[in-house]
GROMACS .gro file of C-alpha atoms in nm:
model
  445
    1UNK     CA    1   0.424  -3.563   2.530
    2UNK     CA    2   0.577  -3.798   2.271
    3UNK     CA    3   0.933  -3.756   2.156
    4UNK     CA    4   1.036  -3.741   1.792
    5UNK     CA    5   1.175  -4.069   1.652
    6UNK     CA    6   1.552  -4.106   1.670
    7UNK     CA    7   1.577  -4.098   1.289
    8UNK     CA    8   1.388  -3.766   1.280
    9UNK     CA    9   1.611  -3.614   1.547
   10UNK     CA   10   1.922  -3.731   1.362
   11UNK     CA   11   1.793  -3.575   1.039
   12UNK     CA   12   1.728  -3.246   1.215
   13UNK     CA   13   2.078  -3.247   1.364
   14UNK     CA   14   2.223  -3.314   1.019
   15UNK     CA   15   2.029  -3.024   0.870
   16UNK     CA   16   2.127  -2.801   1.162
   17UNK     CA   17   2.494  -2.878   1.105
   18UNK     CA   18   2.466  -2.807   0.733
   19UNK     CA   19   2.276  -2.484   0.793
   20UNK     CA   20   2.527  -2.361   1.051
   21UNK     CA   21   2.832  -2.458   0.844
   22UNK     CA   22   2.703  -2.264   0.544
   23UNK     CA   23   2.495  -1.988   0.706
   24UNK     CA   24   2.743  -1.861   0.965
   25UNK     CA   25   3.020  -1.772   0.718
   26UNK     CA   26   2.756  -1.663   0.465
   27UNK     CA   27   2.629  -1.413   0.721
   28UNK     CA   28   2.967  -1.242   0.733
   29UNK     CA   29   2.978  -1.218   0.356
   30UNK     CA   30   2.618  -1.102   0.322
   31UNK     CA   31   2.651  -0.816   0.568
   32UNK     CA   32   2.938  -0.665   0.368
   33UNK     CA   33   2.705  -0.463   0.143
   34UNK     CA   34   2.490  -0.302   0.417
   35UNK     CA   35   2.797  -0.257   0.637
   36UNK     CA   36   2.959  -0.065   0.351
   37UNK     CA   37   2.654   0.163   0.343
   38UNK     CA   38   2.630   0.182   0.722
   39UNK     CA   39   2.999   0.276   0.751
   40UNK     CA   40   2.951   0.543   0.486
   41UNK     CA   41   2.636   0.664   0.666
   42UNK     CA   42   2.812   0.685   1.002
   43UNK     CA   43   3.107   0.876   0.857
   44UNK     CA   44   2.910   1.104   0.625
   45UNK     CA   45   2.633   1.158   0.882
   46UNK     CA   46   2.869   1.361   1.100
   47UNK     CA   47   2.940   1.594   0.807
   48UNK     CA   48   2.580   1.718   0.823
   49UNK     CA   49   2.215   1.628   0.762
   50UNK     CA   50   2.224   1.746   0.399
   51UNK     CA   51   2.521   1.521   0.325
   52UNK     CA   52   2.349   1.223   0.489
   53UNK     CA   53   2.029   1.294   0.296
   54UNK     CA   54   2.230   1.308  -0.027
   55UNK     CA   55   2.398   0.980   0.059
   56UNK     CA   56   2.054   0.828   0.123
   57UNK     CA   57   1.933   0.908  -0.228
   58UNK     CA   58   2.260   0.806  -0.399
   59UNK     CA   59   2.287   0.483  -0.201
   60UNK     CA   60   1.933   0.382  -0.298
   61UNK     CA   61   2.019   0.435  -0.665
   62UNK     CA   62   2.353   0.252  -0.642
   63UNK     CA   63   2.207  -0.038  -0.448
   64UNK     CA   64   1.939  -0.066  -0.716
   65UNK     CA   65   2.198  -0.058  -0.995
   66UNK     CA   66   2.375  -0.356  -0.836
   67UNK     CA   67   2.090  -0.546  -0.673
   68UNK     CA   68   1.869  -0.574  -0.980
   69UNK     CA   69   2.138  -0.809  -1.110
   70UNK     CA   70   2.158  -1.019  -0.793
   71UNK     CA   71   2.053  -1.312  -1.012
   72UNK     CA   72   2.423  -1.330  -1.099
   73UNK     CA   73   2.467  -1.477  -0.751
   74UNK     CA   74   2.135  -1.649  -0.690
   75UNK     CA   75   2.086  -1.825  -1.024
   76UNK     CA   76   2.452  -1.926  -1.030
   77UNK     CA   77   2.434  -2.071  -0.679
   78UNK     CA   78   2.134  -2.287  -0.772
   79UNK     CA   79   2.272  -2.412  -1.104
   80UNK     CA   80   2.621  -2.480  -0.968
   81UNK     CA   81   2.481  -2.661  -0.662
   82UNK     CA   82   2.266  -2.886  -0.881
   83UNK     CA   83   2.571  -2.986  -1.084
   84UNK     CA   84   2.767  -3.045  -0.763
   85UNK     CA   85   2.488  -3.275  -0.645
   86UNK     CA   86   2.506  -3.457  -0.978
   87UNK     CA   87   2.886  -3.492  -0.944
   88UNK     CA   88   2.995  -3.271  -1.239
   89UNK     CA   89   3.237  -3.011  -1.097
   90UNK     CA   90   3.378  -2.906  -1.434
   91UNK     CA   91   3.033  -2.814  -1.566
   92UNK     CA   92   2.958  -2.638  -1.236
   93UNK     CA   93   3.259  -2.406  -1.265
   94UNK     CA   94   3.203  -2.349  -1.638
   95UNK     CA   95   2.855  -2.224  -1.547
   96UNK     CA   96   3.013  -1.983  -1.300
   97UNK     CA   97   3.263  -1.846  -1.553
   98UNK     CA   98   2.978  -1.765  -1.790
   99UNK     CA   99   2.816  -1.567  -1.508
  100UNK     CA  100   3.134  -1.367  -1.445
  101UNK     CA  101   3.165  -1.269  -1.812
  102UNK     CA  102   2.800  -1.167  -1.809
  103UNK     CA  103   2.869  -0.955  -1.499
  104UNK     CA  104   3.144  -0.764  -1.680
  105UNK     CA  105   2.917  -0.688  -1.977
  106UNK     CA  106   2.633  -0.571  -1.756
  107UNK     CA  107   2.866  -0.358  -1.541
  108UNK     CA  108   3.005  -0.169  -1.840
  109UNK     CA  109   2.652  -0.099  -1.962
  110UNK     CA  110   2.534   0.028  -1.623
  111UNK     CA  111   2.826   0.273  -1.595
  112UNK     CA  112   2.748   0.408  -1.942
  113UNK     CA  113   2.391   0.479  -1.828
  114UNK     CA  114   2.452   0.613  -1.476
  115UNK     CA  115   2.739   0.860  -1.535
  116UNK     CA  116   2.561   1.098  -1.778
  117UNK     CA  117   2.219   1.064  -1.616
  118UNK     CA  118   2.314   1.113  -1.249
  119UNK     CA  119   2.145   1.456  -1.202
  120UNK     CA  120   1.824   1.334  -1.364
  121UNK     CA  121   1.819   1.019  -1.151
  122UNK     CA  122   1.870   1.220  -0.832
  123UNK     CA  123   1.597   1.460  -0.940
  124UNK     CA  124   1.348   1.174  -0.973
  125UNK     CA  125   1.378   1.117  -0.599
  126UNK     CA  126   1.277   1.472  -0.515
  127UNK     CA  127   1.597   1.544  -0.323
  128UNK     CA  128   1.613   1.894  -0.177
  129UNK     CA  129   1.836   2.165  -0.326
  130UNK     CA  130   2.077   2.121  -0.035
  131UNK     CA  131   2.102   1.741  -0.064
  132UNK     CA  132   2.109   1.703  -0.445
  133UNK     CA  133   2.472   1.819  -0.504
  134UNK     CA  134   2.603   1.567  -0.252
  135UNK     CA  135   2.390   1.290  -0.405
  136UNK     CA  136   2.526   1.369  -0.754
  137UNK     CA  137   2.888   1.361  -0.633
  138UNK     CA  138   2.853   1.032  -0.450
  139UNK     CA  139   2.656   0.865  -0.731
  140UNK     CA  140   2.899   0.955  -1.011
  141UNK     CA  141   3.211   0.843  -0.828
  142UNK     CA  142   3.061   0.526  -0.680
  143UNK     CA  143   2.924   0.410  -1.016
  144UNK     CA  144   3.283   0.319  -1.109
  145UNK     CA  145   3.262   0.035  -0.856
  146UNK     CA  146   2.947  -0.121  -1.007
  147UNK     CA  147   3.129  -0.370  -1.236
  148UNK     CA  148   3.339  -0.482  -0.940
  149UNK     CA  149   3.032  -0.553  -0.730
  150UNK     CA  150   2.869  -0.749  -1.014
  151UNK     CA  151   3.184  -0.961  -1.046
  152UNK     CA  152   3.166  -1.020  -0.671
  153UNK     CA  153   2.804  -1.135  -0.705
  154UNK     CA  154   2.879  -1.384  -0.983
  155UNK     CA  155   3.194  -1.524  -0.819
  156UNK     CA  156   3.018  -1.553  -0.485
  157UNK     CA  157   2.746  -1.758  -0.654
  158UNK     CA  158   3.008  -2.001  -0.785
  159UNK     CA  159   3.161  -2.054  -0.441
  160UNK     CA  160   2.825  -2.087  -0.265
  161UNK     CA  161   2.715  -2.347  -0.519
  162UNK     CA  162   3.035  -2.537  -0.441
  163UNK     CA  163   2.923  -2.531  -0.073
  164UNK     CA  164   3.205  -2.285   0.009
  165UNK     CA  165   3.087  -1.984   0.209
  166UNK     CA  166   3.411  -1.934   0.404
  167UNK     CA  167   3.606  -1.768   0.123
  168UNK     CA  168   3.333  -1.504   0.068
  169UNK     CA  169   3.346  -1.438   0.443
  170UNK     CA  170   3.721  -1.371   0.438
  171UNK     CA  171   3.690  -1.142   0.136
  172UNK     CA  172   3.394  -0.956   0.285
  173UNK     CA  173   3.564  -0.890   0.618
  174UNK     CA  174   3.879  -0.768   0.444
  175UNK     CA  175   3.674  -0.546   0.214
  176UNK     CA  176   3.478  -0.393   0.501
  177UNK     CA  177   3.791  -0.313   0.701
  178UNK     CA  178   3.956  -0.158   0.395
  179UNK     CA  179   3.642   0.041   0.315
  180UNK     CA  180   3.611   0.184   0.666
  181UNK     CA  181   3.981   0.278   0.684
  182UNK     CA  182   3.978   0.439   0.341
  183UNK     CA  183   3.661   0.631   0.418
  184UNK     CA  184   3.796   0.779   0.738
  185UNK     CA  185   4.127   0.864   0.575
  186UNK     CA  186   3.980   1.023   0.262
  187UNK     CA  187   3.681   1.199   0.420
  188UNK     CA  188   3.863   1.349   0.719
  189UNK     CA  189   4.235   1.292   0.666
  190UNK     CA  190   4.236   1.414   0.303
  191UNK     CA  191   3.938   1.646   0.368
  192UNK     CA  192   3.753   1.521   0.057
  193UNK     CA  193   3.412   1.514   0.224
  194UNK     CA  194   3.145   1.292   0.068
  195UNK     CA  195   3.365   1.239  -0.240
  196UNK     CA  196   3.626   1.073  -0.019
  197UNK     CA  197   3.364   0.830   0.108
  198UNK     CA  198   3.272   0.735  -0.248
  199UNK     CA  199   3.633   0.684  -0.356
  200UNK     CA  200   3.711   0.472  -0.051
  201UNK     CA  201   3.421   0.241  -0.129
  202UNK     CA  202   3.519   0.209  -0.497
  203UNK     CA  203   3.876   0.111  -0.411
  204UNK     CA  204   3.758  -0.151  -0.162
  205UNK     CA  205   3.507  -0.295  -0.412
  206UNK     CA  206   3.765  -0.343  -0.686
  207UNK     CA  207   4.003  -0.504  -0.437
  208UNK     CA  208   3.735  -0.759  -0.346
  209UNK     CA  209   3.663  -0.833  -0.712
  210UNK     CA  210   4.032  -0.897  -0.781
  211UNK     CA  211   4.056  -1.153  -0.499
  212UNK     CA  212   3.744  -1.336  -0.619
  213UNK     CA  213   3.876  -1.356  -0.973
  214UNK     CA  214   4.200  -1.513  -0.854
  215UNK     CA  215   4.012  -1.776  -0.652
  216UNK     CA  216   3.767  -1.870  -0.930
  217UNK     CA  217   4.033  -1.879  -1.203
  218UNK     CA  218   4.246  -2.115  -0.993
  219UNK     CA  219   3.944  -2.342  -0.942
  220UNK     CA  220   3.867  -2.341  -1.314
  221UNK     CA  221   4.223  -2.445  -1.401
  222UNK     CA  222   4.221  -2.716  -1.136
  223UNK     CA  223   3.908  -2.879  -1.281
  224UNK     CA  224   3.985  -2.814  -1.647
  225UNK     CA  225   3.707  -2.560  -1.703
  226UNK     CA  226   3.774  -2.307  -1.984
  227UNK     CA  227   3.824  -1.939  -1.896
  228UNK     CA  228   3.739  -1.780  -2.230
  229UNK     CA  229   3.395  -1.625  -2.284
  230UNK     CA  230   3.138  -1.850  -2.445
  231UNK     CA  231   2.854  -1.667  -2.620
  232UNK     CA  232   2.609  -1.954  -2.583
  233UNK     CA  233   2.694  -1.997  -2.214
  234UNK     CA  234   2.659  -1.624  -2.145
  235UNK     CA  235   2.319  -1.622  -2.317
  236UNK     CA  236   2.212  -1.926  -2.113
  237UNK     CA  237   2.317  -1.751  -1.790
  238UNK     CA  238   2.117  -1.444  -1.888
  239UNK     CA  239   1.810  -1.652  -1.972
  240UNK     CA  240   1.833  -1.844  -1.644
  241UNK     CA  241   1.833  -1.516  -1.452
  242UNK     CA  242   1.555  -1.344  -1.648
  243UNK     CA  243   1.275  -1.445  -1.409
  244UNK     CA  244   1.484  -1.352  -1.106
  245UNK     CA  245   1.555  -1.018  -1.271
  246UNK     CA  246   1.181  -0.949  -1.286
  247UNK     CA  247   1.150  -1.053  -0.922
  248UNK     CA  248   1.439  -0.830  -0.817
  249UNK     CA  249   1.321  -0.532  -1.022
  250UNK     CA  250   0.984  -0.553  -0.849
  251UNK     CA  251   1.154  -0.565  -0.508
  252UNK     CA  252   1.381  -0.275  -0.593
  253UNK     CA  253   1.080  -0.078  -0.717
  254UNK     CA  254   0.926  -0.127  -0.372
  255UNK     CA  255   1.239   0.004  -0.198
  256UNK     CA  256   1.274   0.295  -0.443
  257UNK     CA  257   0.911   0.394  -0.391
  258UNK     CA  258   0.969   0.389  -0.016
  259UNK     CA  259   1.278   0.612  -0.048
  260UNK     CA  260   1.101   0.850  -0.287
  261UNK     CA  261   0.808   0.884  -0.045
  262UNK     CA  262   1.047   0.946   0.247
  263UNK     CA  263   1.234   1.212   0.046
  264UNK     CA  264   0.910   1.400  -0.008
  265UNK     CA  265   0.840   1.398   0.366
  266UNK     CA  266   1.146   1.620   0.430
  267UNK     CA  267   1.521   1.607   0.494
  268UNK     CA  268   1.480   1.475   0.849
  269UNK     CA  269   1.254   1.195   0.726
  270UNK     CA  270   1.480   1.085   0.440
  271UNK     CA  271   1.783   1.099   0.673
  272UNK     CA  272   1.599   0.886   0.930
  273UNK     CA  273   1.478   0.654   0.653
  274UNK     CA  274   1.835   0.608   0.531
  275UNK     CA  275   1.946   0.502   0.878
  276UNK     CA  276   1.651   0.264   0.922
  277UNK     CA  277   1.688   0.120   0.573
  278UNK     CA  278   2.055   0.048   0.643
  279UNK     CA  279   1.956  -0.141   0.958
  280UNK     CA  280   1.668  -0.319   0.780
  281UNK     CA  281   1.905  -0.433   0.507
  282UNK     CA  282   2.149  -0.567   0.765
  283UNK     CA  283   1.871  -0.756   0.944
  284UNK     CA  284   1.736  -0.891   0.615
  285UNK     CA  285   2.075  -1.021   0.510
  286UNK     CA  286   2.124  -1.175   0.853
  287UNK     CA  287   1.812  -1.381   0.784
  288UNK     CA  288   1.920  -1.430   0.426
  289UNK     CA  289   2.228  -1.614   0.552
  290UNK     CA  290   1.993  -1.906   0.623
  291UNK     CA  291   1.846  -1.858   0.276
  292UNK     CA  292   2.192  -1.875   0.119
  293UNK     CA  293   2.246  -2.205   0.297
  294UNK     CA  294   1.907  -2.306   0.160
  295UNK     CA  295   2.002  -2.225  -0.197
  296UNK     CA  296   2.313  -2.442  -0.178
  297UNK     CA  297   2.155  -2.726   0.019
  298UNK     CA  298   1.828  -2.743  -0.177
  299UNK     CA  299   2.012  -2.728  -0.511
  300UNK     CA  300   2.244  -3.008  -0.404
  301UNK     CA  301   1.959  -3.232  -0.281
  302UNK     CA  302   1.757  -3.181  -0.598
  303UNK     CA  303   2.064  -3.238  -0.818
  304UNK     CA  304   2.128  -3.564  -0.629
  305UNK     CA  305   1.763  -3.673  -0.687
  306UNK     CA  306   1.667  -3.653  -0.317
  307UNK     CA  307   1.328  -3.474  -0.294
  308UNK     CA  308   1.262  -3.597   0.060
  309UNK     CA  309   1.587  -3.442   0.180
  310UNK     CA  310   1.498  -3.115   0.008
  311UNK     CA  311   1.157  -3.097   0.177
  312UNK     CA  312   1.298  -3.180   0.520
  313UNK     CA  313   1.570  -2.915   0.481
  314UNK     CA  314   1.307  -2.659   0.381
  315UNK     CA  315   1.098  -2.725   0.693
  316UNK     CA  316   1.398  -2.697   0.921
  317UNK     CA  317   1.520  -2.373   0.766
  318UNK     CA  318   1.178  -2.211   0.809
  319UNK     CA  319   1.194  -2.297   1.180
  320UNK     CA  320   1.536  -2.133   1.194
  321UNK     CA  321   1.406  -1.825   1.016
  322UNK     CA  322   1.122  -1.770   1.263
  323UNK     CA  323   1.345  -1.816   1.567
  324UNK     CA  324   1.616  -1.582   1.439
  325UNK     CA  325   1.352  -1.325   1.339
  326UNK     CA  326   1.214  -1.315   1.694
  327UNK     CA  327   1.563  -1.264   1.838
  328UNK     CA  328   1.643  -0.985   1.590
  329UNK     CA  329   1.316  -0.806   1.667
  330UNK     CA  330   1.395  -0.804   2.038
  331UNK     CA  331   1.748  -0.677   1.972
  332UNK     CA  332   1.613  -0.387   1.763
  333UNK     CA  333   1.378  -0.278   2.042
  334UNK     CA  334   1.647  -0.299   2.310
  335UNK     CA  335   1.921  -0.128   2.108
  336UNK     CA  336   1.727   0.171   1.971
  337UNK     CA  337   1.868   0.428   2.217
  338UNK     CA  338   2.224   0.312   2.147
  339UNK     CA  339   2.190   0.262   1.772
  340UNK     CA  340   2.075   0.604   1.650
  341UNK     CA  341   2.355   0.821   1.799
  342UNK     CA  342   2.603   0.626   1.587
  343UNK     CA  343   2.456   0.783   1.274
  344UNK     CA  344   2.330   1.127   1.367
  345UNK     CA  345   2.336   1.390   1.639
  346UNK     CA  346   2.028   1.568   1.499
  347UNK     CA  347   1.744   1.533   1.757
  348UNK     CA  348   1.476   1.573   1.488
  349UNK     CA  349   1.615   1.278   1.291
  350UNK     CA  350   1.631   1.069   1.610
  351UNK     CA  351   1.271   1.149   1.707
  352UNK     CA  352   1.152   1.062   1.357
  353UNK     CA  353   1.335   0.731   1.349
  354UNK     CA  354   1.248   0.594   1.696
  355UNK     CA  355   0.881   0.496   1.638
  356UNK     CA  356   0.954   0.366   1.287
  357UNK     CA  357   1.209   0.127   1.435
  358UNK     CA  358   0.927  -0.038   1.634
  359UNK     CA  359   0.762  -0.137   1.304
  360UNK     CA  360   1.092  -0.283   1.186
  361UNK     CA  361   1.121  -0.489   1.506
  362UNK     CA  362   0.767  -0.628   1.484
  363UNK     CA  363   0.818  -0.740   1.124
  364UNK     CA  364   1.128  -0.952   1.185
  365UNK     CA  365   0.957  -1.293   1.241
  366UNK     CA  366   0.767  -1.236   0.915
  367UNK     CA  367   1.094  -1.147   0.744
  368UNK     CA  368   1.244  -1.469   0.876
  369UNK     CA  369   0.988  -1.680   0.690
  370UNK     CA  370   1.007  -1.465   0.375
  371UNK     CA  371   1.381  -1.467   0.326
  372UNK     CA  372   1.422  -1.836   0.402
  373UNK     CA  373   1.148  -1.947   0.161
  374UNK     CA  374   1.279  -1.705  -0.100
  375UNK     CA  375   1.615  -1.882  -0.077
  376UNK     CA  376   1.460  -2.229  -0.088
  377UNK     CA  377   1.265  -2.153  -0.406
  378UNK     CA  378   1.571  -1.992  -0.565
  379UNK     CA  379   1.773  -2.301  -0.484
  380UNK     CA  380   1.503  -2.505  -0.658
  381UNK     CA  381   1.523  -2.282  -0.967
  382UNK     CA  382   1.161  -2.172  -0.918
  383UNK     CA  383   1.228  -1.825  -1.061
  384UNK     CA  384   0.905  -1.779  -1.263
  385UNK     CA  385   0.687  -1.821  -0.953
  386UNK     CA  386   0.906  -1.582  -0.752
  387UNK     CA  387   0.875  -1.324  -1.029
  388UNK     CA  388   0.496  -1.344  -1.040
  389UNK     CA  389   0.462  -1.335  -0.661
  390UNK     CA  390   0.678  -1.023  -0.634
  391UNK     CA  391   0.480  -0.840  -0.904
  392UNK     CA  392   0.165  -0.908  -0.701
  393UNK     CA  393   0.338  -0.774  -0.389
  394UNK     CA  394   0.442  -0.457  -0.571
  395UNK     CA  395   0.084  -0.403  -0.688
  396UNK     CA  396  -0.037  -0.418  -0.326
  397UNK     CA  397   0.241  -0.203  -0.177
  398UNK     CA  398   0.264   0.086  -0.425
  399UNK     CA  399  -0.080   0.245  -0.371
  400UNK     CA  400  -0.055   0.206   0.007
  401UNK     CA  401   0.288   0.372   0.023
  402UNK     CA  402   0.187   0.657  -0.208
  403UNK     CA  403  -0.106   0.735   0.023
  404UNK     CA  404   0.132   0.813   0.311
  405UNK     CA  405   0.221   1.173   0.208
  406UNK     CA  406  -0.125   1.228   0.062
  407UNK     CA  407  -0.281   1.155   0.402
  408UNK     CA  408  -0.024   1.365   0.588
  409UNK     CA  409   0.120   1.059   0.762
  410UNK     CA  410   0.487   1.021   0.850
  411UNK     CA  411   0.778   0.780   0.838
  412UNK     CA  412   0.620   0.534   1.083
  413UNK     CA  413   0.322   0.491   0.851
  414UNK     CA  414   0.559   0.431   0.560
  415UNK     CA  415   0.729   0.150   0.751
  416UNK     CA  416   0.386   0.014   0.835
  417UNK     CA  417   0.335  -0.018   0.460
  418UNK     CA  418   0.671  -0.198   0.438
  419UNK     CA  419   0.549  -0.447   0.700
  420UNK     CA  420   0.233  -0.506   0.496
  421UNK     CA  421   0.452  -0.574   0.193
  422UNK     CA  422   0.645  -0.843   0.382
  423UNK     CA  423   0.321  -1.007   0.500
  424UNK     CA  424   0.200  -1.035   0.139
  425UNK     CA  425   0.532  -1.190   0.037
  426UNK     CA  426   0.506  -1.442   0.320
  427UNK     CA  427   0.159  -1.551   0.209
  428UNK     CA  428   0.261  -1.608  -0.153
  429UNK     CA  429   0.575  -1.802  -0.057
  430UNK     CA  430   0.397  -2.023   0.197
  431UNK     CA  431   0.138  -2.120  -0.062
  432UNK     CA  432   0.411  -2.228  -0.304
  433UNK     CA  433   0.617  -2.413  -0.045
  434UNK     CA  434   0.316  -2.616   0.071
  435UNK     CA  435   0.215  -2.704  -0.285
  436UNK     CA  436   0.537  -2.901  -0.345
  437UNK     CA  437   0.551  -2.788  -0.709
  438UNK     CA  438   0.899  -2.647  -0.660
  439UNK     CA  439   1.047  -2.997  -0.606
  440UNK     CA  440   1.202  -3.080  -0.947
  441UNK     CA  441   1.506  -3.311  -0.942
  442UNK     CA  442   1.802  -3.347  -1.180
  443UNK     CA  443   2.128  -3.171  -1.274
  444UNK     CA  444   1.923  -2.907  -1.457
  445UNK     CA  445   1.567  -2.793  -1.392
   0.00000   0.00000   0.00000
């Protein structure tokens, strides 16, 4: 068996170091969002099954309200990283400031829509009469934190593009600790129930946003980047994220369809689905830590006019994604008996969730490829292809998922449909990666 040339081994070690230096702290920052939901689920779950079911519906809506605008982070990371590769730090930070102003405008608009329409939105998910009041309470209070989370997304994109994933880690850890402490104190200490959980999360979210703003403003002043809103820059940021918005809306539609189907299967199924979805989100973002490194690294290589480096980094990150996916799948299988009691004591919910978790475990190597390539193509600014590929995936998933209740199948079948969805995504992304059409160099795409 022949050994790889020394130059190849050295390149791999270089990529490994870059991936680890960016991905490890990015992992801590990425898991903040699902850990917020998981902490809320663990605390609220012991209030009762109806409360947990209500949290499941409200969390899906809130996550959608924030995640559809994840382009505030992803597009900003790619554009800032390209400018860093080209050596223009002032333009890089100016791009980030435009994203933060756009986040504030979007956040105010989302609150204006969600507050008056909360009961109607909850009703669309088919929540039971016992779960709906809790969903309404949690949704209305937590919507106040939406602008904060959008600011966090935009500011995180700036720092990632600057190859800084440590600061987001510190903020995320602090935010999670504050969220958990506030939830316990307000839910049980102040006896506010599910409303206390919502208020605790809102307070923690705004605290995180405040820290990010301080960090980014200091960076802007250091490099002479203006802080005032620029209409042309804000429009440019919105246009850059338009394709990623389509991609994200399609993905969120998939997750919303899955939650709506689970809600119609019964309270035990939607409660189990909420627990599994929280875990799935955590696993996905664990893999996405490599993708975040990919966004920053690929953007920097392309901005520095180094297509060979970009291709080599892409290949190495895919290898990382597969390996980490296998490890995560094994951990899910081994930890099932220990994991579920953290979230519920209801034996029906546990029995419903156990077989569905097997599907989640089997899909992890596929998820590893999907999330890594997703990050690579985002780092390359290949948003239009990502948008089209996700629309195709939605078209395949929707009819399969909607057949689950019609055929009398259960939650395990629904998660089988989710695994099919990930396989379709993997196929579309592999085709693009192998074509090489995503490799476009320069400070701007």
